[in-house]
PDB file of N, CA and C in Angstrom:
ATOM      1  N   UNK G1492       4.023 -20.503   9.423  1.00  0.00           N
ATOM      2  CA  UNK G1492       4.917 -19.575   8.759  1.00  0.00           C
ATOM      3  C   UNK G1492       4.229 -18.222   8.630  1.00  0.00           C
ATOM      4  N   UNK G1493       4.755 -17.166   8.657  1.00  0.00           N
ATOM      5  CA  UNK G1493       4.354 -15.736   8.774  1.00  0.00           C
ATOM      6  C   UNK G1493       4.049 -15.285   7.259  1.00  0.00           C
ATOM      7  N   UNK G1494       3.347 -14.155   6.860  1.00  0.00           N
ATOM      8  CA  UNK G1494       3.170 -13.681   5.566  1.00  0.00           C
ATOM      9  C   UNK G1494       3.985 -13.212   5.269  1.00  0.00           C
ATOM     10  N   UNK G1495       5.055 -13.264   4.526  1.00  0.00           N
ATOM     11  CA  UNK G1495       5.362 -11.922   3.739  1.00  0.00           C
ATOM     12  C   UNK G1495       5.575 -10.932   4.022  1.00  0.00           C
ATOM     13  N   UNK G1496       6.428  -9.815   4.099  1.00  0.00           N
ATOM     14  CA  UNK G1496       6.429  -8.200   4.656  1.00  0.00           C
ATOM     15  C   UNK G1496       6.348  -7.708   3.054  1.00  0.00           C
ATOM     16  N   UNK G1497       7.051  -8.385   2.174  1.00  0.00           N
ATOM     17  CA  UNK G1497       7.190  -7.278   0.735  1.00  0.00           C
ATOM     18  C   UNK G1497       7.454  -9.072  -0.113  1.00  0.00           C
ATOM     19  N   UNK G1498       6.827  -8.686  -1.063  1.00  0.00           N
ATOM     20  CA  UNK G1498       6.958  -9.966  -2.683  1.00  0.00           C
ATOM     21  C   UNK G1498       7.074  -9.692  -3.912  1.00  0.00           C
ATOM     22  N   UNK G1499       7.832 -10.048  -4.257  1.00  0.00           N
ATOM     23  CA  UNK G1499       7.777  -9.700  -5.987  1.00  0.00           C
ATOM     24  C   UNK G1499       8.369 -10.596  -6.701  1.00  0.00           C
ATOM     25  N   UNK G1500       7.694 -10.368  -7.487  1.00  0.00           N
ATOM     26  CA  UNK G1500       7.926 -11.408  -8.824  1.00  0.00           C
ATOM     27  C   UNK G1500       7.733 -11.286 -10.132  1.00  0.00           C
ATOM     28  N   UNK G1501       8.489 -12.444 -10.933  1.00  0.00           N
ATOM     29  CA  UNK G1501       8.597 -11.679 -12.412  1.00  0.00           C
ATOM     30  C   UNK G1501      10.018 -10.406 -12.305  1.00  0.00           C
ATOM     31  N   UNK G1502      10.864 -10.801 -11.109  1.00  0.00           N
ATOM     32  CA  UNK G1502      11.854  -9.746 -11.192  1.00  0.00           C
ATOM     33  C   UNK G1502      13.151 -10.152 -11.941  1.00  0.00           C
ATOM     34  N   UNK G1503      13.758  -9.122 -12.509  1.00  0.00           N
ATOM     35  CA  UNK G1503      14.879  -9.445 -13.227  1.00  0.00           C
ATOM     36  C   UNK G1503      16.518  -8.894 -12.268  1.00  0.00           C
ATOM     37  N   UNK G1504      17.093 -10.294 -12.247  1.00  0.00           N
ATOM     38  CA  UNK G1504      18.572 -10.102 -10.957  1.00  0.00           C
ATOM     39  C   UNK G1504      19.731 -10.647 -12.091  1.00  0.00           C
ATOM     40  N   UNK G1505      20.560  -9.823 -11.654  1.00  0.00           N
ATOM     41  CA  UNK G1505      21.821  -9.277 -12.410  1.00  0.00           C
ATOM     42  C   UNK G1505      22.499  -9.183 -11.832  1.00  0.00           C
ATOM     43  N   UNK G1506      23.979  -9.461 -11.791  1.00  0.00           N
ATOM     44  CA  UNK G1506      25.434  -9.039 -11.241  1.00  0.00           C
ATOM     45  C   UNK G1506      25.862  -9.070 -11.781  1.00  0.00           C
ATOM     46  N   UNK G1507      26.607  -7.390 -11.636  1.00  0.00           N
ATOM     47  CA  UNK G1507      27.244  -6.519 -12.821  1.00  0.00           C
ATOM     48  C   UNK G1507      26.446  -6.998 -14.120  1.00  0.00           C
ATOM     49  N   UNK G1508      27.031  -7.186 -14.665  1.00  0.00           N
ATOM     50  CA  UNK G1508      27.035  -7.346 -16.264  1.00  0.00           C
ATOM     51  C   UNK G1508      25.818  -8.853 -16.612  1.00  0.00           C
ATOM     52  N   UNK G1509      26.114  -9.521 -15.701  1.00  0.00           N
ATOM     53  CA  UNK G1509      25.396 -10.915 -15.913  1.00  0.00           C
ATOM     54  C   UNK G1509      23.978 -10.983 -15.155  1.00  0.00           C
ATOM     55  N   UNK G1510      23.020 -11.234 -16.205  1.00  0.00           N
ATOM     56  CA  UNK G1510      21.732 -11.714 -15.972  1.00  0.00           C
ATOM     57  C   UNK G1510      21.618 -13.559 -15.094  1.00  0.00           C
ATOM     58  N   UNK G1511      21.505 -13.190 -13.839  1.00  0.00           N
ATOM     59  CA  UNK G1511      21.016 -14.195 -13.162  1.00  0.00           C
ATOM     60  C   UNK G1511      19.919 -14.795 -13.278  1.00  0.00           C
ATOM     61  N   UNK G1512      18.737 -14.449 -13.241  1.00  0.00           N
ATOM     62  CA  UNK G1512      17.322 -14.853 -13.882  1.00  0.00           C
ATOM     63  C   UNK G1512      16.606 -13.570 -14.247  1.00  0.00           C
ATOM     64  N   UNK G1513      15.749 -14.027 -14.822  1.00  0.00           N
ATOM     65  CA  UNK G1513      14.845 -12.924 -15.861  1.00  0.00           C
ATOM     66  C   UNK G1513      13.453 -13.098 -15.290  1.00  0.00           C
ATOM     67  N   UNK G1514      12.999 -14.041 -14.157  1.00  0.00           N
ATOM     68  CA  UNK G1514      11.545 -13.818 -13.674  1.00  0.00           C
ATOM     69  C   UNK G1514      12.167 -14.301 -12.247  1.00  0.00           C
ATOM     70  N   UNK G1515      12.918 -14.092 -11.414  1.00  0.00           N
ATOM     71  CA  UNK G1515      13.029 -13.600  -9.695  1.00  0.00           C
ATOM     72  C   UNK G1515      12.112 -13.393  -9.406  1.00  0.00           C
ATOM     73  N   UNK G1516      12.582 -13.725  -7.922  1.00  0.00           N
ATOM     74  CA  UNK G1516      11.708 -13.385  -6.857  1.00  0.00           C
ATOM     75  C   UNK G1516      12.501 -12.459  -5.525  1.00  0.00           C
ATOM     76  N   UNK G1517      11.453 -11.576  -5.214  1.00  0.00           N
ATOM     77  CA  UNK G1517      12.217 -10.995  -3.864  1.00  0.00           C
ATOM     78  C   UNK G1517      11.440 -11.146  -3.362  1.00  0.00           C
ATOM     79  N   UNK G1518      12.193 -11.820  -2.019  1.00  0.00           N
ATOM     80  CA  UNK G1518      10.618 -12.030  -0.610  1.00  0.00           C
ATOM     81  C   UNK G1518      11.413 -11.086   0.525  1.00  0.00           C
ATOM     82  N   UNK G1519      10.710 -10.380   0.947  1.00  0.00           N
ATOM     83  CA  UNK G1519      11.353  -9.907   2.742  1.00  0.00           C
ATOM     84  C   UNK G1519      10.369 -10.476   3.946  1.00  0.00           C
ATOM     85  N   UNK G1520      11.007 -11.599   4.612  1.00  0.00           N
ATOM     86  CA  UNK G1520      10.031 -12.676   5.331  1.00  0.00           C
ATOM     87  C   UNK G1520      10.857 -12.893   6.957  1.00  0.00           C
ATOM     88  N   UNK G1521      10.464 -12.631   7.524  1.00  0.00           N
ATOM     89  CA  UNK G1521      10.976 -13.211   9.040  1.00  0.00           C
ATOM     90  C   UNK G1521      12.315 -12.338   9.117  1.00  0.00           C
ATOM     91  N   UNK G1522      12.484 -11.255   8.803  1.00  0.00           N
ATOM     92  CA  UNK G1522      13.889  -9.878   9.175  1.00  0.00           C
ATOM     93  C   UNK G1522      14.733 -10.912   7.929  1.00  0.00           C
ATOM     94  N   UNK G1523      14.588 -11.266   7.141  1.00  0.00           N
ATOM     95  CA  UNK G1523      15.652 -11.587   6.138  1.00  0.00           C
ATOM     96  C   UNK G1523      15.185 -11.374   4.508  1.00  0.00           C
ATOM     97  N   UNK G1524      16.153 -10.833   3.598  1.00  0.00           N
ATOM     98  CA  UNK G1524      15.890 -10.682   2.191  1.00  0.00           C
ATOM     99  C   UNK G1524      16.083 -11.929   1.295  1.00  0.00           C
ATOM    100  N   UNK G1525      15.565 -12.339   0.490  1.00  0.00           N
ATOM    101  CA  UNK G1525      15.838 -13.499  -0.372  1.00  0.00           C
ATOM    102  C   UNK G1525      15.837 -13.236  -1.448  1.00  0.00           C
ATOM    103  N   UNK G1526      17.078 -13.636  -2.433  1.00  0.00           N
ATOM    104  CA  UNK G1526      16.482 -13.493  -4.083  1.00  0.00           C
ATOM    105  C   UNK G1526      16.501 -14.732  -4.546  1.00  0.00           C
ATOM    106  N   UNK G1527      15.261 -15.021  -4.917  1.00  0.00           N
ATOM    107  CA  UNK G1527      15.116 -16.502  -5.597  1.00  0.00           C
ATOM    108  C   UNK G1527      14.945 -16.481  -7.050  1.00  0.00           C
ATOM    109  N   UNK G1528      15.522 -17.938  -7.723  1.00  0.00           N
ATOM    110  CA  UNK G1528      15.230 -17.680  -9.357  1.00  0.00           C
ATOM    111  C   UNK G1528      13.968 -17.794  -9.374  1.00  0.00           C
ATOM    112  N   UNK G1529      13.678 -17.845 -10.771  1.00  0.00           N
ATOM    113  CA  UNK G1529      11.953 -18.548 -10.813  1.00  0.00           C
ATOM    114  C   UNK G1529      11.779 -20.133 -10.929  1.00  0.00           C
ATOM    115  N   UNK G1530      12.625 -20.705 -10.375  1.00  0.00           N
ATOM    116  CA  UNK G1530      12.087 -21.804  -9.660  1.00  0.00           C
ATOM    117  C   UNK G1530      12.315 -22.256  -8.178  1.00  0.00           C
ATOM    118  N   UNK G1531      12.475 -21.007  -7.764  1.00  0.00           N
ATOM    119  CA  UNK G1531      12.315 -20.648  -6.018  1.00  0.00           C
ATOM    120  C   UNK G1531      13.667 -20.871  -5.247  1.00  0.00           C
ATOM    121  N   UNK G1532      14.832 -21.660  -6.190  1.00  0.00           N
ATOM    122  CA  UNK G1532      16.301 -22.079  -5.647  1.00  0.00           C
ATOM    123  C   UNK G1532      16.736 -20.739  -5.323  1.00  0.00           C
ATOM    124  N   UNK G1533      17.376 -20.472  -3.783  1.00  0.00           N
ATOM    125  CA  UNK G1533      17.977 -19.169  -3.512  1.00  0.00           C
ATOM    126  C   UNK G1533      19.401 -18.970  -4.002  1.00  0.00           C
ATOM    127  N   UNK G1534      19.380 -17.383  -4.528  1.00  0.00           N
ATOM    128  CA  UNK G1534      20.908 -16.712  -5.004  1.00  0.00           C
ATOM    129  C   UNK G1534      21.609 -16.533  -4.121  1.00  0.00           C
ATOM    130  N   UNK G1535      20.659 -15.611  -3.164  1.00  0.00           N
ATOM    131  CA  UNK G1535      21.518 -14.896  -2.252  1.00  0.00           C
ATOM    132  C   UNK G1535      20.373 -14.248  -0.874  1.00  0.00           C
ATOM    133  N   UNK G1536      20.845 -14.870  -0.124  1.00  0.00           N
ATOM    134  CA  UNK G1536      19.865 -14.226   1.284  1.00  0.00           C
ATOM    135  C   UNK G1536      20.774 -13.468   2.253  1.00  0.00           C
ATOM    136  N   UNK G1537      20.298 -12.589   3.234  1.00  0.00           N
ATOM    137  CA  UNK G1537      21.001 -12.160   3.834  1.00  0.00           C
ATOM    138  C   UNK G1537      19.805 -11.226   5.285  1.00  0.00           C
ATOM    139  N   UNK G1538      20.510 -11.126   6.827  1.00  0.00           N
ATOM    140  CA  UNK G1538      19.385 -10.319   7.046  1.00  0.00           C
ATOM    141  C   UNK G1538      19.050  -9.110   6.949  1.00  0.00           C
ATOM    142  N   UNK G1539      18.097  -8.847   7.610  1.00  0.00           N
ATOM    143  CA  UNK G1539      17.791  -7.394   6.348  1.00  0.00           C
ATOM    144  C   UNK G1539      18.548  -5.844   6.819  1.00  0.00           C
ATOM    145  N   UNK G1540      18.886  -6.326   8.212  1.00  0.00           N
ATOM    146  CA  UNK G1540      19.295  -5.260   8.575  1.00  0.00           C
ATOM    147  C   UNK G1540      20.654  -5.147   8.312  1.00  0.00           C
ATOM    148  N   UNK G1541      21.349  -6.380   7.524  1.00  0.00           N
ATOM    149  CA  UNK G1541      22.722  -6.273   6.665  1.00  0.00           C
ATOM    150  C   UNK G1541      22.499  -5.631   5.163  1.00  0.00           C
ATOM    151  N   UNK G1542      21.592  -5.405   4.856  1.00  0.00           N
ATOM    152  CA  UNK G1542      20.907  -5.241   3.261  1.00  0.00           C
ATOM    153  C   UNK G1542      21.107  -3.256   3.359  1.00  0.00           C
ATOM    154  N   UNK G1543      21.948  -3.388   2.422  1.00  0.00           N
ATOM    155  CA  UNK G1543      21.553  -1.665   1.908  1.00  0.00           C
ATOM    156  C   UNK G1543      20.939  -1.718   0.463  1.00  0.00           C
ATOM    157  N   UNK G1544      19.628  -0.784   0.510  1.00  0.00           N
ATOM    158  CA  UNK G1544      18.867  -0.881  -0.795  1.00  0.00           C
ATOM    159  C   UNK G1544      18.863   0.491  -1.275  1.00  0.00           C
ATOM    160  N   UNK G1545      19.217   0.583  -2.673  1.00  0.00           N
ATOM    161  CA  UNK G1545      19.145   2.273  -2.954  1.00  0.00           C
ATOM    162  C   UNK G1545      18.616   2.108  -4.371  1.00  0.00           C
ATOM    163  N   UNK G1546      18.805   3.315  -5.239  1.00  0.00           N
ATOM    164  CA  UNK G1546      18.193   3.623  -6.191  1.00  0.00           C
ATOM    165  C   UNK G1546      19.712   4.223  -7.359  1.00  0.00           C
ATOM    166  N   UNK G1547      19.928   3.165  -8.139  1.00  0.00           N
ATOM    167  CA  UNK G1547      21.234   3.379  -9.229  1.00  0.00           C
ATOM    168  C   UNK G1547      20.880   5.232  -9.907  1.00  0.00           C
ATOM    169  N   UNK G1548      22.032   5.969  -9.573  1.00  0.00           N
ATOM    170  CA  UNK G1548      21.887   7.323  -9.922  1.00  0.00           C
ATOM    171  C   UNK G1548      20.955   7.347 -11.520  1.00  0.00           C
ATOM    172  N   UNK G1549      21.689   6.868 -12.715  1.00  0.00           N
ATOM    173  CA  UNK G1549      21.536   7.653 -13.980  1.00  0.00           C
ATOM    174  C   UNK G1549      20.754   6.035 -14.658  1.00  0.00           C
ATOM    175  N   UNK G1550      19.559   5.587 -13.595  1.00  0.00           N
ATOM    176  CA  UNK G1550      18.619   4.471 -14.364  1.00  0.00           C
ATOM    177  C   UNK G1550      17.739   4.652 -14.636  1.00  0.00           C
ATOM    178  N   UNK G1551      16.842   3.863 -15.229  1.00  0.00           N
ATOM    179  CA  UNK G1551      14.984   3.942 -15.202  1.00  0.00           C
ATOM    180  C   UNK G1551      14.820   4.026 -13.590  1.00  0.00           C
ATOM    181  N   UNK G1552      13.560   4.415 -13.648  1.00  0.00           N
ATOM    182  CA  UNK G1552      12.821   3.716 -12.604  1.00  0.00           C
ATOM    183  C   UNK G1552      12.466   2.811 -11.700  1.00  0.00           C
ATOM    184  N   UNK G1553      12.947   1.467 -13.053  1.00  0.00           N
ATOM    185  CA  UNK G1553      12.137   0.386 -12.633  1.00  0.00           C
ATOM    186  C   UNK G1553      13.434  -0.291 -11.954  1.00  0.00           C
ATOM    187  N   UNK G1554      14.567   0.165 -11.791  1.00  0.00           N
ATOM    188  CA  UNK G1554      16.130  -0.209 -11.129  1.00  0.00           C
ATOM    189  C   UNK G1554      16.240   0.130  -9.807  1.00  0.00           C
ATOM    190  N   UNK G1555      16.557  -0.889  -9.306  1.00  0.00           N
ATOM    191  CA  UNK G1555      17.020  -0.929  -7.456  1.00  0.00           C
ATOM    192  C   UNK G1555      17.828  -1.827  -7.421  1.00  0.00           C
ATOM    193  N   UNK G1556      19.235  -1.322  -6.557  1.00  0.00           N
ATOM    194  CA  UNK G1556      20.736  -1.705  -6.092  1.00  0.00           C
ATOM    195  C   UNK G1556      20.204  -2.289  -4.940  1.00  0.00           C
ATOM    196  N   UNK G1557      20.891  -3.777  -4.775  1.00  0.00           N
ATOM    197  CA  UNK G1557      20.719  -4.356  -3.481  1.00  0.00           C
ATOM    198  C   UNK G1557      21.972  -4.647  -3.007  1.00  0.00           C
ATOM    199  N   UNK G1558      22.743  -4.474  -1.661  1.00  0.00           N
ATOM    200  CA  UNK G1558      24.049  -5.224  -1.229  1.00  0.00           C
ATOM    201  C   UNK G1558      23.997  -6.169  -0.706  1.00  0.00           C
ATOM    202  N   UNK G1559      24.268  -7.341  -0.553  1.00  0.00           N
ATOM    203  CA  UNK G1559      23.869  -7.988   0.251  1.00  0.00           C
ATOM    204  C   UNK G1559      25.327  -9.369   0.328  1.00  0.00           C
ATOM    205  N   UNK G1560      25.538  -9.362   1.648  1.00  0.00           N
ATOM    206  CA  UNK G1560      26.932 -10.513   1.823  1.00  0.00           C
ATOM    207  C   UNK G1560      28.252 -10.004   0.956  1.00  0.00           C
ATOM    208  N   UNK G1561      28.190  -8.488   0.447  1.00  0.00           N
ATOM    209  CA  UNK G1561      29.389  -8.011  -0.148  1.00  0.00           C
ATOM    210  C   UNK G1561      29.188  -7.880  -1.440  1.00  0.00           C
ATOM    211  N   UNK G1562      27.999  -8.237  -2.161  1.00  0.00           N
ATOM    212  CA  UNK G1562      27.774  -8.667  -3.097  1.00  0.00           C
ATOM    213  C   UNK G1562      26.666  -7.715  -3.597  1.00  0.00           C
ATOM    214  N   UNK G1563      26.940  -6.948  -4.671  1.00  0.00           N
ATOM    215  CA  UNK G1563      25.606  -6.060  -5.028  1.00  0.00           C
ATOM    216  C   UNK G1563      25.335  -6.918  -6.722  1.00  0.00           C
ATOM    217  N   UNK G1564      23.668  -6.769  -6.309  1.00  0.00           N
ATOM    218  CA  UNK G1564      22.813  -6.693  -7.466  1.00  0.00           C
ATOM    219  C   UNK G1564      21.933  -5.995  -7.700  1.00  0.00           C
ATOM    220  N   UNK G1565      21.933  -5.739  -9.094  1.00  0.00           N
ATOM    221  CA  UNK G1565      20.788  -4.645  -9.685  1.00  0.00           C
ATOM    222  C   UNK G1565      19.511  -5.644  -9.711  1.00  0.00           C
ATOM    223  N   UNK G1566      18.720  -4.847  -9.353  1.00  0.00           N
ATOM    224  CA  UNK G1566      16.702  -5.655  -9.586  1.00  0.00           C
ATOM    225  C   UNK G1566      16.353  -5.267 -10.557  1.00  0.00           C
ATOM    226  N   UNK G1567      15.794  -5.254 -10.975  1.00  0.00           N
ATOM    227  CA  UNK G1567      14.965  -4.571 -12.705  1.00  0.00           C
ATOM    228  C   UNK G1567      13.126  -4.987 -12.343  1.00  0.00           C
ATOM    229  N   UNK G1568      12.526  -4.214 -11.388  1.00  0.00           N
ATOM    230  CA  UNK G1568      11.155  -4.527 -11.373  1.00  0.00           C
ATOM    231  C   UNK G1568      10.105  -3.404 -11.620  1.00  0.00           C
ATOM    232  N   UNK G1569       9.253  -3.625 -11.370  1.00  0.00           N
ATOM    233  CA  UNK G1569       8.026  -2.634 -12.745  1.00  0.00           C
ATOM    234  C   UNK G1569       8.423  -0.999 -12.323  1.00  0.00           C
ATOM    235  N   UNK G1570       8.356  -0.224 -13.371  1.00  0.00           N
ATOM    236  CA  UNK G1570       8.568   1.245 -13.200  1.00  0.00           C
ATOM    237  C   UNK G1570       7.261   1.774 -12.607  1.00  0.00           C
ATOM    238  N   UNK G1571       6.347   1.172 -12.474  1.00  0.00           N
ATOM    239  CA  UNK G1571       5.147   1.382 -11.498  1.00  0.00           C
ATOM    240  C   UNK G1571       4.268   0.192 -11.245  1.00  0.00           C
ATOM    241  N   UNK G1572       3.751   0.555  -9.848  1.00  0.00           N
ATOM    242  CA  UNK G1572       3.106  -0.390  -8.661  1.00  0.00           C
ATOM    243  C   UNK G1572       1.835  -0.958  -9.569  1.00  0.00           C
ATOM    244  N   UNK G1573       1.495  -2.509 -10.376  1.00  0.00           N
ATOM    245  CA  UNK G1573       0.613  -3.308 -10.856  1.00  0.00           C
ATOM    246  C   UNK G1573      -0.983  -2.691 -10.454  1.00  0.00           C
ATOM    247  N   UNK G1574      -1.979  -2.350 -11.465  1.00  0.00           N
ATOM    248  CA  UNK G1574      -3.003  -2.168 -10.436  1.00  0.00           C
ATOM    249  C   UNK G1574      -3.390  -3.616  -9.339  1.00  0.00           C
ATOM    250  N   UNK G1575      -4.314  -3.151  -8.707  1.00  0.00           N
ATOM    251  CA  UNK G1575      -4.949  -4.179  -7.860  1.00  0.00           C
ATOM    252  C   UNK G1575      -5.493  -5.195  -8.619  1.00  0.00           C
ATOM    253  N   UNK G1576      -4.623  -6.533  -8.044  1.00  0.00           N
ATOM    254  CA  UNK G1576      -5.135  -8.017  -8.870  1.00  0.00           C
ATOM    255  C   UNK G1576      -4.233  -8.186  -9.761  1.00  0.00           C
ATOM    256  N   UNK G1577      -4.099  -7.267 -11.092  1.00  0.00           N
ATOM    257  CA  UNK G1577      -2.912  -7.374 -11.826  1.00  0.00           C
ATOM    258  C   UNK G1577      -1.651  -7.739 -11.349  1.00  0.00           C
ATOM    259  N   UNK G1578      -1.052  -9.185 -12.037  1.00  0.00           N
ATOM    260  CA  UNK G1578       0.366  -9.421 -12.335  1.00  0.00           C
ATOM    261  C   UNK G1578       1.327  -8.567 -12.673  1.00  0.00           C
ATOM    262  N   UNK G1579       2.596  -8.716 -11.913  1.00  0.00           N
ATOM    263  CA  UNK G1579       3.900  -7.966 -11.608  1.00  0.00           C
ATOM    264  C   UNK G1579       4.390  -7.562 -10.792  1.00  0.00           C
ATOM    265  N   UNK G1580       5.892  -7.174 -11.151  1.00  0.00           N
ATOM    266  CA  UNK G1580       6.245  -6.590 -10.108  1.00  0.00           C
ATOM    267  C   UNK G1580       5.866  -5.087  -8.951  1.00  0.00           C
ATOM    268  N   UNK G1581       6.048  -4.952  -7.863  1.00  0.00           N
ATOM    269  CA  UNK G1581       5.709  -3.721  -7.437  1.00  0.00           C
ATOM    270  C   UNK G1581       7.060  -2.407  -7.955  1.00  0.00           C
ATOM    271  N   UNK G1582       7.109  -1.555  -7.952  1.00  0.00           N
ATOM    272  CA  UNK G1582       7.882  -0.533  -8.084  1.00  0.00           C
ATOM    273  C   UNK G1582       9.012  -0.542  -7.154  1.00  0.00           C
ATOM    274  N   UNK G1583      10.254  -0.273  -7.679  1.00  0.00           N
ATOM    275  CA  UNK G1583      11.664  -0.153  -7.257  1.00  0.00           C
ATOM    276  C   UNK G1583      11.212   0.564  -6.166  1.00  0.00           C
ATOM    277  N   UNK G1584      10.964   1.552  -6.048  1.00  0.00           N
ATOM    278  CA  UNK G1584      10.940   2.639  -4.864  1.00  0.00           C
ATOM    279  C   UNK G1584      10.079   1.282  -3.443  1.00  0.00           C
ATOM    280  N   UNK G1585       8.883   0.973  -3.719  1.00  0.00           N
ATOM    281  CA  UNK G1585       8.346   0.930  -2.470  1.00  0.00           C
ATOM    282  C   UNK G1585       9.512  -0.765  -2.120  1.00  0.00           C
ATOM    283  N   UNK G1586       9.938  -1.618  -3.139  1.00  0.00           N
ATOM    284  CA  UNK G1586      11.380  -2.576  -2.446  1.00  0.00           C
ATOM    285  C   UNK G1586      12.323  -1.478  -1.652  1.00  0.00           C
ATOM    286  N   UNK G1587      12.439  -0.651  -2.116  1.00  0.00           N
ATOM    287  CA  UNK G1587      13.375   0.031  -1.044  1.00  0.00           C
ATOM    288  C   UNK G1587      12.958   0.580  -0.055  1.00  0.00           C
ATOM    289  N   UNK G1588      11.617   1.187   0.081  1.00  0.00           N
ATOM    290  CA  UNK G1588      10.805   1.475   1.579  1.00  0.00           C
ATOM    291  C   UNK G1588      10.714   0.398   2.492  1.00  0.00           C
ATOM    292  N   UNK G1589      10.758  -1.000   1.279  1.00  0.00           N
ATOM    293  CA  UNK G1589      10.400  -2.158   2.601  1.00  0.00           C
ATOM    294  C   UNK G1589      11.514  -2.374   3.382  1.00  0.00           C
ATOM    295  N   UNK G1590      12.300  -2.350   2.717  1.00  0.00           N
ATOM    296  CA  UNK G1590      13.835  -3.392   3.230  1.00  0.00           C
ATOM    297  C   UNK G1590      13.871  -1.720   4.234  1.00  0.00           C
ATOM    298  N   UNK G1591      14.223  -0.884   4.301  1.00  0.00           N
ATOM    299  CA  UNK G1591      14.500  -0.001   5.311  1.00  0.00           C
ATOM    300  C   UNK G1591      13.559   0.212   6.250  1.00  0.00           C
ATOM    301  N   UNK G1592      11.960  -0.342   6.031  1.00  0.00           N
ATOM    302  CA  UNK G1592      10.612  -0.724   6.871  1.00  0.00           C
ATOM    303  C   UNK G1592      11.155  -1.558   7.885  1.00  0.00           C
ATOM    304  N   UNK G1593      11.232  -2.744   7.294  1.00  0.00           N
ATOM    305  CA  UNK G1593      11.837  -4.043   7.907  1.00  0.00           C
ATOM    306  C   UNK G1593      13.005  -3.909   8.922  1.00  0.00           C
ATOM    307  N   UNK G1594      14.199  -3.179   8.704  1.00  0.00           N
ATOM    308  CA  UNK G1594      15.157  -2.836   9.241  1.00  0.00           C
ATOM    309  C   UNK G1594      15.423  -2.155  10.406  1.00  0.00           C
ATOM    310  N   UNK G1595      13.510  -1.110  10.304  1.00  0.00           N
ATOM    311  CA  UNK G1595      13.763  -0.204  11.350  1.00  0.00           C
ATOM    312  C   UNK G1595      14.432   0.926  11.153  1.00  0.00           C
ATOM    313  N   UNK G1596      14.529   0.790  10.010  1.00  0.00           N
ATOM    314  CA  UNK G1596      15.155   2.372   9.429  1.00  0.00           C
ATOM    315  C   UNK G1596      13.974   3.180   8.573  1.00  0.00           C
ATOM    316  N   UNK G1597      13.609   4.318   9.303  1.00  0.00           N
ATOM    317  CA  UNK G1597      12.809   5.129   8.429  1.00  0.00           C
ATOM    318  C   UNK G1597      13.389   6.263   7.668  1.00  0.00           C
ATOM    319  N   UNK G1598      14.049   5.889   7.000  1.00  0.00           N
ATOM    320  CA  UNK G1598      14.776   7.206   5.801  1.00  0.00           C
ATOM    321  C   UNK G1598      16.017   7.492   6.625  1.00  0.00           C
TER     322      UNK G1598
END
């Protein structure tokens, strides 16, 4: 099995209004996105080059919009990148560099 392109964890997934889990996971692994709860059962996968990832106009930081299968969810992961070694999530911004990394889309 291949590493990983982007991981996070300890993420918080939401649609609309409803809290799906409160410690998620986002993996971007083999051209596909995954959101898993925190006990690894998948929400919602899709591949990545179906995935639009952006940044919710009037949020924190730590907020990134995912679409995925028709279906958008808000992420809620760290408003900045964990130091090195330290637990958490990475920063909204660089989930959205990956998934458009991955895609082959550079900006």
């Amino acid at each position: 099995m291949t590493e990983p392109e982007f991981t996070a964890t300890g993420v918080r997934i939401g649609k609309r209004l409803r809290s799906l889990t409160r410690a998620g996971q986002v993996r971007i692994s083999g051209g596909r996105l995954e959101l898993l709860t925190s006990y690894g059962s998948e929400i919602d996968s899709a591949p990545v080059q179906a995935v639009r990832a952006s940044k919710p106009w009037f949020a924190p930081d730590d907020r990134a919009l995912a679409d995925l299968n028709g279906k958008r969810y808000l992420l809620t992961l760290g408003d900045h990148d964990p130091a090195p070694g330290e637990p958490g999530p990475p920063a909204a911004r660089r989930f959205i560099e990956a998934v458009r990394k991955a895609a082959g889309r550079n900006r």
